[in-house]
mmCIF file of C-alpha atoms and ligand atoms in Angstrom:
data_model
loop_
_atom_site.group_PDB
_atom_site.id
_atom_site.type_symbol
_atom_site.label_atom_id
_atom_site.label_comp_id
_atom_site.label_asym_id
_atom_site.label_seq_id
_atom_site.Cartn_x
_atom_site.Cartn_y
_atom_site.Cartn_z
ATOM 1 C CA MET N 1 24.581 -62.056 -61.832
ATOM 2 C CA LYS N 2 26.539 -64.819 -60.201
ATOM 3 C CA ALA N 3 24.452 -66.801 -57.729
ATOM 4 C CA SER N 4 27.098 -67.654 -55.131
ATOM 5 C CA ASN N 5 29.978 -66.075 -53.196
ATOM 6 C CA ASN N 6 28.215 -62.735 -52.792
ATOM 7 C CA THR N 7 27.491 -60.745 -49.657
ATOM 8 C CA ILE N 8 23.853 -59.732 -49.920
ATOM 9 C CA PHE N 9 21.970 -57.206 -47.801
ATOM 10 C CA ILE N 10 18.163 -57.579 -47.916
ATOM 11 C CA THR N 11 15.675 -55.126 -46.434
ATOM 12 C CA GLY N 12 12.586 -56.784 -44.962
ATOM 13 C CA GLY N 13 13.892 -60.289 -44.449
ATOM 14 C CA THR N 14 11.561 -61.284 -41.618
ATOM 15 C CA SER N 15 8.830 -62.774 -43.833
ATOM 16 C CA GLY N 16 7.589 -63.417 -47.355
ATOM 17 C CA ILE N 17 9.749 -62.618 -50.354
ATOM 18 C CA GLY N 18 12.686 -61.186 -48.366
ATOM 19 C CA LEU N 19 12.961 -64.273 -46.186
ATOM 20 C CA ALA N 20 12.632 -66.543 -49.235
ATOM 21 C CA PHE N 21 15.488 -64.689 -50.978
ATOM 22 C CA ALA N 22 17.577 -64.891 -47.791
ATOM 23 C CA GLU N 23 17.085 -68.666 -47.537
ATOM 24 C CA ALA N 24 17.664 -69.252 -51.259
ATOM 25 C CA PHE N 25 20.864 -67.189 -51.363
ATOM 26 C CA LEU N 26 22.159 -68.756 -48.148
ATOM 27 C CA ALA N 27 21.629 -72.229 -49.643
ATOM 28 C CA LYS N 28 23.641 -71.185 -52.715
ATOM 29 C CA GLY N 29 26.690 -70.234 -50.649
ATOM 30 C CA ASN N 30 26.235 -66.494 -50.135
ATOM 31 C CA LYS N 31 26.642 -64.422 -47.000
ATOM 32 C CA VAL N 32 23.224 -62.919 -46.223
ATOM 33 C CA ILE N 33 22.286 -59.983 -44.002
ATOM 34 C CA ILE N 34 18.624 -59.158 -43.337
ATOM 35 C CA CYS N 35 16.811 -56.387 -41.511
ATOM 36 C CA GLY N 36 13.275 -55.802 -40.258
ATOM 37 C CA ARG N 37 11.375 -54.141 -37.431
ATOM 38 C CA ARG N 38 10.274 -57.329 -35.609
ATOM 39 C CA GLU N 39 13.079 -58.403 -33.297
ATOM 40 C CA ASP N 40 11.321 -61.646 -32.249
ATOM 41 C CA ARG N 41 11.118 -62.723 -35.903
ATOM 42 C CA LEU N 42 14.755 -61.854 -36.510
ATOM 43 C CA LYS N 43 15.792 -63.972 -33.510
ATOM 44 C CA GLU N 44 13.640 -66.922 -34.666
ATOM 45 C CA ILE N 45 15.279 -66.753 -38.099
ATOM 46 C CA LYS N 46 18.741 -66.648 -36.498
ATOM 47 C CA VAL N 47 17.931 -69.834 -34.561
ATOM 48 C CA LYS N 48 16.703 -71.594 -37.705
ATOM 49 C CA HIS N 49 19.528 -70.261 -39.929
ATOM 50 C CA PRO N 50 22.575 -69.330 -37.800
ATOM 51 C CA GLY N 51 24.336 -68.284 -41.009
ATOM 52 C CA ILE N 52 21.945 -65.375 -41.621
ATOM 53 C CA ILE N 53 23.109 -62.086 -40.097
ATOM 54 C CA ILE N 54 20.271 -60.086 -38.546
ATOM 55 C CA LYS N 55 19.857 -56.372 -37.837
ATOM 56 C CA GLN N 56 16.800 -54.771 -36.304
ATOM 57 C CA CYS N 57 15.875 -51.535 -38.093
ATOM 58 C CA ASP N 58 12.884 -49.431 -39.097
ATOM 59 C CA ILE N 59 13.719 -48.182 -42.572
ATOM 60 C CA ALA N 60 10.920 -45.595 -42.338
ATOM 61 C CA ASP N 61 13.294 -43.598 -40.130
ATOM 62 C CA GLU N 62 15.932 -41.573 -41.992
ATOM 63 C CA LYS N 63 18.494 -41.675 -39.161
ATOM 64 C CA GLN N 64 18.081 -45.442 -38.787
ATOM 65 C CA ARG N 65 18.591 -45.870 -42.541
ATOM 66 C CA ILE N 66 21.861 -43.943 -42.463
ATOM 67 C CA ALA N 67 23.061 -45.888 -39.397
ATOM 68 C CA LEU N 68 21.998 -49.161 -41.038
ATOM 69 C CA ALA N 69 23.943 -48.534 -44.253
ATOM 70 C CA GLU N 70 27.021 -47.515 -42.227
ATOM 71 C CA TRP N 71 26.699 -50.624 -40.031
ATOM 72 C CA VAL N 72 26.473 -52.925 -43.055
ATOM 73 C CA ILE N 73 29.445 -51.313 -44.815
ATOM 74 C CA VAL N 74 31.669 -51.205 -41.699
ATOM 75 C CA ASN N 75 30.852 -54.720 -40.476
ATOM 76 C CA HIS N 76 30.439 -56.431 -43.849
ATOM 77 C CA TYR N 77 32.747 -54.456 -46.077
ATOM 78 C CA GLU N 78 32.554 -57.058 -48.843
ATOM 79 C CA VAL N 79 28.815 -56.394 -49.355
ATOM 80 C CA ASN N 80 28.227 -56.332 -53.119
ATOM 81 C CA ILE N 81 24.452 -56.737 -53.496
ATOM 82 C CA VAL N 82 21.576 -54.761 -51.980
ATOM 83 C CA ILE N 83 17.987 -55.963 -52.306
ATOM 84 C CA ASN N 84 15.384 -53.253 -51.702
ATOM 85 C CA ASN N 85 12.528 -55.522 -50.703
ATOM 86 C CA ALA N 86 10.788 -54.167 -47.567
ATOM 87 C CA GLY N 87 7.326 -52.795 -48.223
ATOM 88 C CA ILE N 88 3.847 -52.336 -46.834
ATOM 89 C CA GLN N 89 0.479 -52.318 -48.583
ATOM 90 C CA LEU N 90 -2.354 -50.092 -47.395
ATOM 91 C CA THR N 91 -5.749 -49.176 -48.801
ATOM 92 C CA ALA N 92 -6.842 -45.543 -49.234
ATOM 93 C CA ASN N 93 -10.311 -44.176 -50.014
ATOM 94 C CA LEU N 94 -9.704 -40.989 -51.966
ATOM 95 C CA THR N 95 -13.401 -40.009 -51.914
ATOM 96 C CA GLN N 96 -12.878 -38.978 -48.256
ATOM 97 C CA PRO N 97 -10.123 -36.897 -46.594
ATOM 98 C CA VAL N 98 -7.258 -39.352 -46.164
ATOM 99 C CA ASN N 99 -5.153 -40.127 -43.108
ATOM 100 C CA ILE N 100 -2.046 -38.322 -44.306
ATOM 101 C CA THR N 101 0.184 -39.940 -41.678
ATOM 102 C CA ARG N 102 -0.545 -43.388 -43.133
ATOM 103 C CA ILE N 103 0.011 -42.107 -46.683
ATOM 104 C CA ARG N 104 3.385 -40.626 -45.675
ATOM 105 C CA GLN N 105 4.363 -43.884 -43.949
ATOM 106 C CA GLU N 106 3.634 -45.901 -47.090
ATOM 107 C CA LEU N 107 5.586 -43.449 -49.272
ATOM 108 C CA GLU N 108 8.506 -43.450 -46.834
ATOM 109 C CA ILE N 109 8.794 -47.254 -46.613
ATOM 110 C CA ASN N 110 8.006 -48.160 -50.232
ATOM 111 C CA PHE N 111 9.685 -45.310 -52.112
ATOM 112 C CA ILE N 112 11.861 -42.907 -50.096
ATOM 113 C CA ALA N 113 13.645 -45.650 -48.111
ATOM 114 C CA PRO N 114 14.770 -47.719 -51.137
ATOM 115 C CA LEU N 115 15.761 -44.547 -53.002
ATOM 116 C CA HIS N 116 17.774 -43.299 -49.995
ATOM 117 C CA LEU N 117 19.359 -46.706 -49.293
ATOM 118 C CA ALA N 118 20.373 -47.134 -52.938
ATOM 119 C CA SER N 119 22.131 -43.750 -52.820
ATOM 120 C CA LEU N 120 23.822 -44.609 -49.503
ATOM 121 C CA PHE N 121 25.236 -47.822 -50.980
ATOM 122 C CA THR N 122 26.172 -46.764 -54.530
ATOM 123 C CA PRO N 123 29.552 -45.139 -53.640
ATOM 124 C CA HIS N 124 30.590 -48.354 -51.874
ATOM 125 C CA LEU N 125 29.155 -50.773 -54.437
ATOM 126 C CA SER N 126 30.624 -48.971 -57.430
ATOM 127 C CA GLY N 127 34.099 -50.119 -56.396
ATOM 128 C CA ARG N 128 33.115 -53.778 -56.161
ATOM 129 C CA ASN N 129 33.054 -56.640 -58.646
ATOM 130 C CA ASP N 130 29.669 -58.265 -59.329
ATOM 131 C CA ALA N 131 27.772 -55.438 -57.657
ATOM 132 C CA ALA N 132 24.001 -55.183 -57.954
ATOM 133 C CA ILE N 133 20.995 -53.323 -56.628
ATOM 134 C CA ILE N 134 17.777 -55.320 -56.907
ATOM 135 C CA ASN N 135 14.510 -53.431 -56.504
ATOM 136 C CA ILE N 136 11.370 -55.422 -55.742
ATOM 137 C CA THR N 137 8.494 -53.577 -57.397
ATOM 138 C CA SER N 138 5.179 -55.228 -58.399
ATOM 139 C CA GLY N 139 2.938 -56.087 -61.324
ATOM 140 C CA LEU N 140 0.818 -53.293 -59.821
ATOM 141 C CA ALA N 141 3.552 -50.852 -60.903
ATOM 142 C CA PHE N 142 2.130 -51.289 -64.415
ATOM 143 C CA VAL N 143 -1.615 -51.532 -63.646
ATOM 144 C CA PRO N 144 -3.019 -50.140 -60.366
ATOM 145 C CA LEU N 145 -5.637 -51.768 -58.185
ATOM 146 C CA ALA N 146 -7.694 -48.659 -57.426
ATOM 147 C CA PHE N 147 -8.500 -49.507 -53.802
ATOM 148 C CA MET N 148 -4.806 -49.343 -52.911
ATOM 149 C CA PRO N 149 -3.852 -46.269 -54.970
ATOM 150 C CA VAL N 150 -0.837 -45.111 -52.980
ATOM 151 C CA TYR N 151 0.755 -48.567 -52.824
ATOM 152 C CA CYS N 152 0.456 -48.894 -56.605
ATOM 153 C CA ALA N 153 1.802 -45.374 -57.138
ATOM 154 C CA THR N 154 4.862 -46.142 -54.984
ATOM 155 C CA LYS N 155 5.527 -49.231 -57.105
ATOM 156 C CA ALA N 156 5.108 -47.268 -60.360
ATOM 157 C CA ALA N 157 7.531 -44.696 -58.913
ATOM 158 C CA MET N 158 9.995 -47.474 -58.043
ATOM 159 C CA HIS N 159 9.786 -48.783 -61.613
ATOM 160 C CA SER N 160 10.591 -45.308 -62.936
ATOM 161 C CA LEU N 161 13.344 -44.783 -60.371
ATOM 162 C CA THR N 162 14.917 -48.111 -61.315
ATOM 163 C CA LEU N 163 15.203 -46.996 -64.957
ATOM 164 C CA SER N 164 16.903 -43.746 -63.899
ATOM 165 C CA LEU N 165 19.196 -45.461 -61.401
ATOM 166 C CA ARG N 166 20.263 -47.981 -64.066
ATOM 167 C CA HIS N 167 21.005 -45.109 -66.434
ATOM 168 C CA GLN N 168 22.988 -43.127 -63.835
ATOM 169 C CA LEU N 169 25.049 -46.204 -62.925
ATOM 170 C CA LYS N 170 25.748 -47.188 -66.536
ATOM 171 C CA GLY N 171 29.469 -46.462 -66.282
ATOM 172 C CA THR N 172 29.928 -48.380 -63.012
ATOM 173 C CA SER N 173 30.161 -52.048 -62.050
ATOM 174 C CA ILE N 174 26.650 -51.961 -60.514
ATOM 175 C CA LYS N 175 23.866 -53.800 -62.330
ATOM 176 C CA VAL N 176 20.386 -52.563 -61.472
ATOM 177 C CA PHE N 177 17.631 -55.189 -61.475
ATOM 178 C CA GLU N 178 13.882 -54.871 -61.135
ATOM 179 C CA ILE N 179 11.858 -57.890 -60.066
ATOM 180 C CA ALA N 180 8.094 -57.294 -60.367
ATOM 181 C CA PRO N 181 6.264 -60.034 -58.447
ATOM 182 C CA PRO N 182 2.652 -61.025 -59.150
ATOM 183 C CA SER N 183 0.099 -61.442 -56.340
ATOM 184 C CA MET N 184 1.690 -63.781 -53.796
ATOM 185 C CA ASP N 185 0.579 -65.395 -50.592
ATOM 186 C CA THR N 186 2.671 -63.541 -47.983
ATOM 187 C CA GLU N 187 1.945 -61.362 -44.955
ATOM 188 C CA LEU N 188 1.656 -58.270 -47.174
ATOM 189 C CA GLY N 189 -1.432 -56.216 -46.262
ATOM 190 C CA HIS N 190 -1.777 -58.229 -43.042
ATOM 191 C CA ASP N 191 -2.463 -55.053 -41.038
ATOM 192 C CA ARG N 192 -5.657 -54.326 -42.929
ATOM 193 C CA ARG N 193 -7.057 -57.864 -42.712
ATOM 194 C CA GLU N 194 -9.688 -58.134 -39.999
ATOM 195 C CA ASP N 195 -9.400 -61.902 -40.042
ATOM 196 C CA LYS N 196 -5.679 -62.556 -39.602
ATOM 197 C CA THR N 197 -6.043 -66.138 -40.835
ATOM 198 C CA GLN N 198 -7.284 -64.818 -44.185
ATOM 199 C CA THR N 199 -4.619 -65.254 -46.869
ATOM 200 C CA HIS N 200 -3.340 -62.550 -49.190
ATOM 201 C CA GLY N 201 -4.055 -64.857 -52.129
ATOM 202 C CA GLY N 202 -1.827 -65.333 -55.142
ATOM 203 C CA ILE N 203 0.903 -67.835 -55.902
ATOM 204 C CA HIS N 204 3.137 -69.647 -53.411
ATOM 205 C CA VAL N 205 6.486 -68.020 -52.685
ATOM 206 C CA ASP N 206 8.367 -71.128 -53.949
ATOM 207 C CA GLU N 207 6.801 -70.753 -57.403
ATOM 208 C CA PHE N 208 7.875 -67.089 -57.505
ATOM 209 C CA MET N 209 11.388 -67.841 -56.260
ATOM 210 C CA ALA N 210 12.184 -70.369 -58.974
ATOM 211 C CA GLU N 211 11.425 -67.817 -61.715
ATOM 212 C CA ALA N 212 12.949 -64.827 -59.894
ATOM 213 C CA MET N 213 16.258 -66.587 -59.140
ATOM 214 C CA GLN N 214 16.488 -67.760 -62.749
ATOM 215 C CA ALA N 215 15.869 -64.190 -63.996
ATOM 216 C CA LEU N 216 18.701 -62.870 -61.799
ATOM 217 C CA GLU N 217 21.100 -65.605 -62.868
ATOM 218 C CA ASP N 218 20.205 -64.885 -66.530
ATOM 219 C CA ASP N 219 20.930 -61.169 -66.003
ATOM 220 C CA LEU N 220 17.374 -60.234 -66.969
ATOM 221 C CA LEU N 221 17.428 -56.662 -65.707
ATOM 222 C CA GLU N 222 13.653 -56.120 -65.769
ATOM 223 C CA ALA N 223 11.772 -59.247 -64.787
ATOM 224 C CA PRO N 224 8.011 -59.296 -64.334
ATOM 225 C CA ILE N 225 7.231 -62.700 -62.795
ATOM 226 C CA GLY N 226 4.183 -64.893 -63.512
ATOM 227 C CA GLN N 227 0.999 -62.880 -64.031
ATOM 228 C CA ALA N 228 2.921 -59.610 -63.699
ATOM 229 C CA LYS N 229 4.103 -60.192 -67.295
ATOM 230 C CA GLY N 230 0.560 -59.753 -68.597
ATOM 231 C CA LEU N 231 0.018 -56.580 -66.574
ATOM 232 C CA ARG N 232 3.081 -55.009 -68.154
ATOM 233 C CA ALA N 233 2.079 -56.022 -71.681
ATOM 234 C CA LYS N 234 -1.648 -55.166 -71.653
ATOM 235 C CA ARG N 235 -2.161 -52.301 -69.253
ATOM 236 C CA GLU N 236 -5.529 -50.771 -70.244
ATOM 237 C CA GLU N 237 -7.287 -54.113 -70.690
ATOM 238 C CA ALA N 238 -5.949 -55.344 -67.358
ATOM 239 C CA PHE N 239 -7.017 -52.147 -65.542
ATOM 240 C CA GLU N 240 -10.656 -52.540 -66.647
ATOM 241 C CA ARG N 241 -10.710 -56.217 -65.693
ATOM 242 C CA MET N 242 -9.000 -55.801 -62.321
ATOM 243 C CA ASN N 243 -11.122 -52.851 -61.213
ATOM 244 C CA ALA N 244 -14.481 -54.055 -62.545
ATOM 245 C CA HIS N 245 -15.905 -54.541 -59.020
HETATM 246 N N1 NAP W 301 2.933 -60.401 -51.762
HETATM 247 C C1 NAP W 301 2.612 -59.857 -52.920
HETATM 248 O O1 NAP W 301 1.542 -60.118 -53.491
HETATM 249 C C2 NAP W 301 3.562 -58.886 -53.592
HETATM 250 C C3 NAP W 301 3.358 -58.603 -54.946
HETATM 251 C C4 NAP W 301 4.184 -57.684 -55.569
HETATM 252 C C5 NAP W 301 5.202 -57.077 -54.859
HETATM 253 N N2 NAP W 301 5.407 -57.378 -53.532
HETATM 254 C C6 NAP W 301 6.473 -56.661 -52.837
HETATM 255 O O2 NAP W 301 7.385 -57.578 -52.263
HETATM 256 C C7 NAP W 301 8.021 -56.967 -51.129
HETATM 257 C C8 NAP W 301 7.956 -57.931 -49.964
HETATM 258 O O3 NAP W 301 6.602 -58.126 -49.612
HETATM 259 P P1 NAP W 301 6.029 -59.523 -49.073
HETATM 260 O O4 NAP W 301 4.946 -59.924 -49.970
HETATM 261 O O5 NAP W 301 7.142 -60.437 -48.807
HETATM 262 O O6 NAP W 301 5.326 -59.020 -47.728
HETATM 263 P P2 NAP W 301 5.602 -59.327 -46.187
HETATM 264 O O7 NAP W 301 5.594 -60.786 -45.938
HETATM 265 O O8 NAP W 301 4.643 -58.468 -45.442
HETATM 266 O O9 NAP W 301 7.095 -58.800 -45.962
HETATM 267 C C9 NAP W 301 7.390 -57.433 -45.873
HETATM 268 C C10 NAP W 301 8.751 -57.273 -45.248
HETATM 269 O O10 NAP W 301 9.061 -55.877 -45.184
HETATM 270 C C11 NAP W 301 9.515 -55.574 -43.883
HETATM 271 N N3 NAP W 301 9.230 -54.182 -43.550
HETATM 272 C C12 NAP W 301 8.060 -53.504 -43.716
HETATM 273 N N4 NAP W 301 8.174 -52.261 -43.238
HETATM 274 C C13 NAP W 301 9.437 -52.140 -42.772
HETATM 275 C C14 NAP W 301 10.151 -51.089 -42.142
HETATM 276 N N5 NAP W 301 9.594 -49.898 -41.890
HETATM 277 N N6 NAP W 301 11.439 -51.292 -41.790
HETATM 278 C C15 NAP W 301 12.024 -52.510 -42.017
HETATM 279 N N7 NAP W 301 11.404 -53.538 -42.598
HETATM 280 C C16 NAP W 301 10.123 -53.352 -42.973
HETATM 281 C C17 NAP W 301 8.773 -56.543 -42.984
HETATM 282 O O11 NAP W 301 9.476 -56.727 -41.778
HETATM 283 P P3 NAP W 301 8.964 -56.211 -40.323
HETATM 284 O O12 NAP W 301 7.468 -56.287 -40.326
HETATM 285 O O13 NAP W 301 9.624 -57.152 -39.371
HETATM 286 O O14 NAP W 301 9.477 -54.825 -40.235
HETATM 287 C C18 NAP W 301 8.808 -57.815 -43.818
HETATM 288 O O15 NAP W 301 10.028 -58.488 -43.628
HETATM 289 C C19 NAP W 301 7.278 -55.654 -50.889
HETATM 290 O O16 NAP W 301 8.021 -54.575 -51.417
HETATM 291 C C20 NAP W 301 5.995 -55.830 -51.651
HETATM 292 O O17 NAP W 301 5.432 -54.617 -52.062
HETATM 293 C C21 NAP W 301 4.618 -58.287 -52.897
#
């Protein structure tokens, strides 16, 4: 895909990967729109980068998703790229009755919201040059970490959905990308960390961004980044190693 002169809408731009994409695309001469639930974060980002357009939204809510897509299309008609990035990461102990509300929330944010948003944008994007939908999945789409089974299942589902979406959009101008990040040091899983200063672990966002941006510019439609490559290639071996403890 071309790296400049796009109008790019990113879900979950208030931290981590979404914010890094927003900053990188802004620096390359794109118009960037981000959303997130935390209004204070959105305002801080606006102060730091006046060029970034902000919109507060909870994509777990169906009505807010519909209103969000309409708002983007009406106010930024030239939008040609949508990045489905927002996500949460929860643990779930399946040996006990689960908290089904939390499970539904994770499914809604990580799977139903990107699926719904993609479908809300495809009629608009299909008429545009250089259109793309970019789904952020995970290396854990290929090999699950068993203590976060629902998170990994949503990412596996997003991988599958991306293949189907790409197939359905074959005759249109829309390219469908999947970026599968490795473990990265962001705020992901922050809610379940008792010690909030504890890091997520994994590589620095800058290291990820260099490879991810290159993959997009090279039109690599399915791009596992860093260690995620190994998870895709050697699933069974990786599962035993990752879940040994
Ligand atoms: N970090 C990793 O190791 C890793 C590895 C593989 C894949 N990923 C994927 O990369 C994506 C970004 O994660 P990250 O690592 O950058 O984590 P992060 O720093 O926690 O960022 C998550 C983003 O999603 C937004 N978000 C979450 N729920 C939302 C909701 N209901 N409505 C709107 N926005 C919402 C958050 O904004 P608000 O809190 O302001 O709503 C935040 O901007 C996720 O899909 C994640 O699964 C991450």
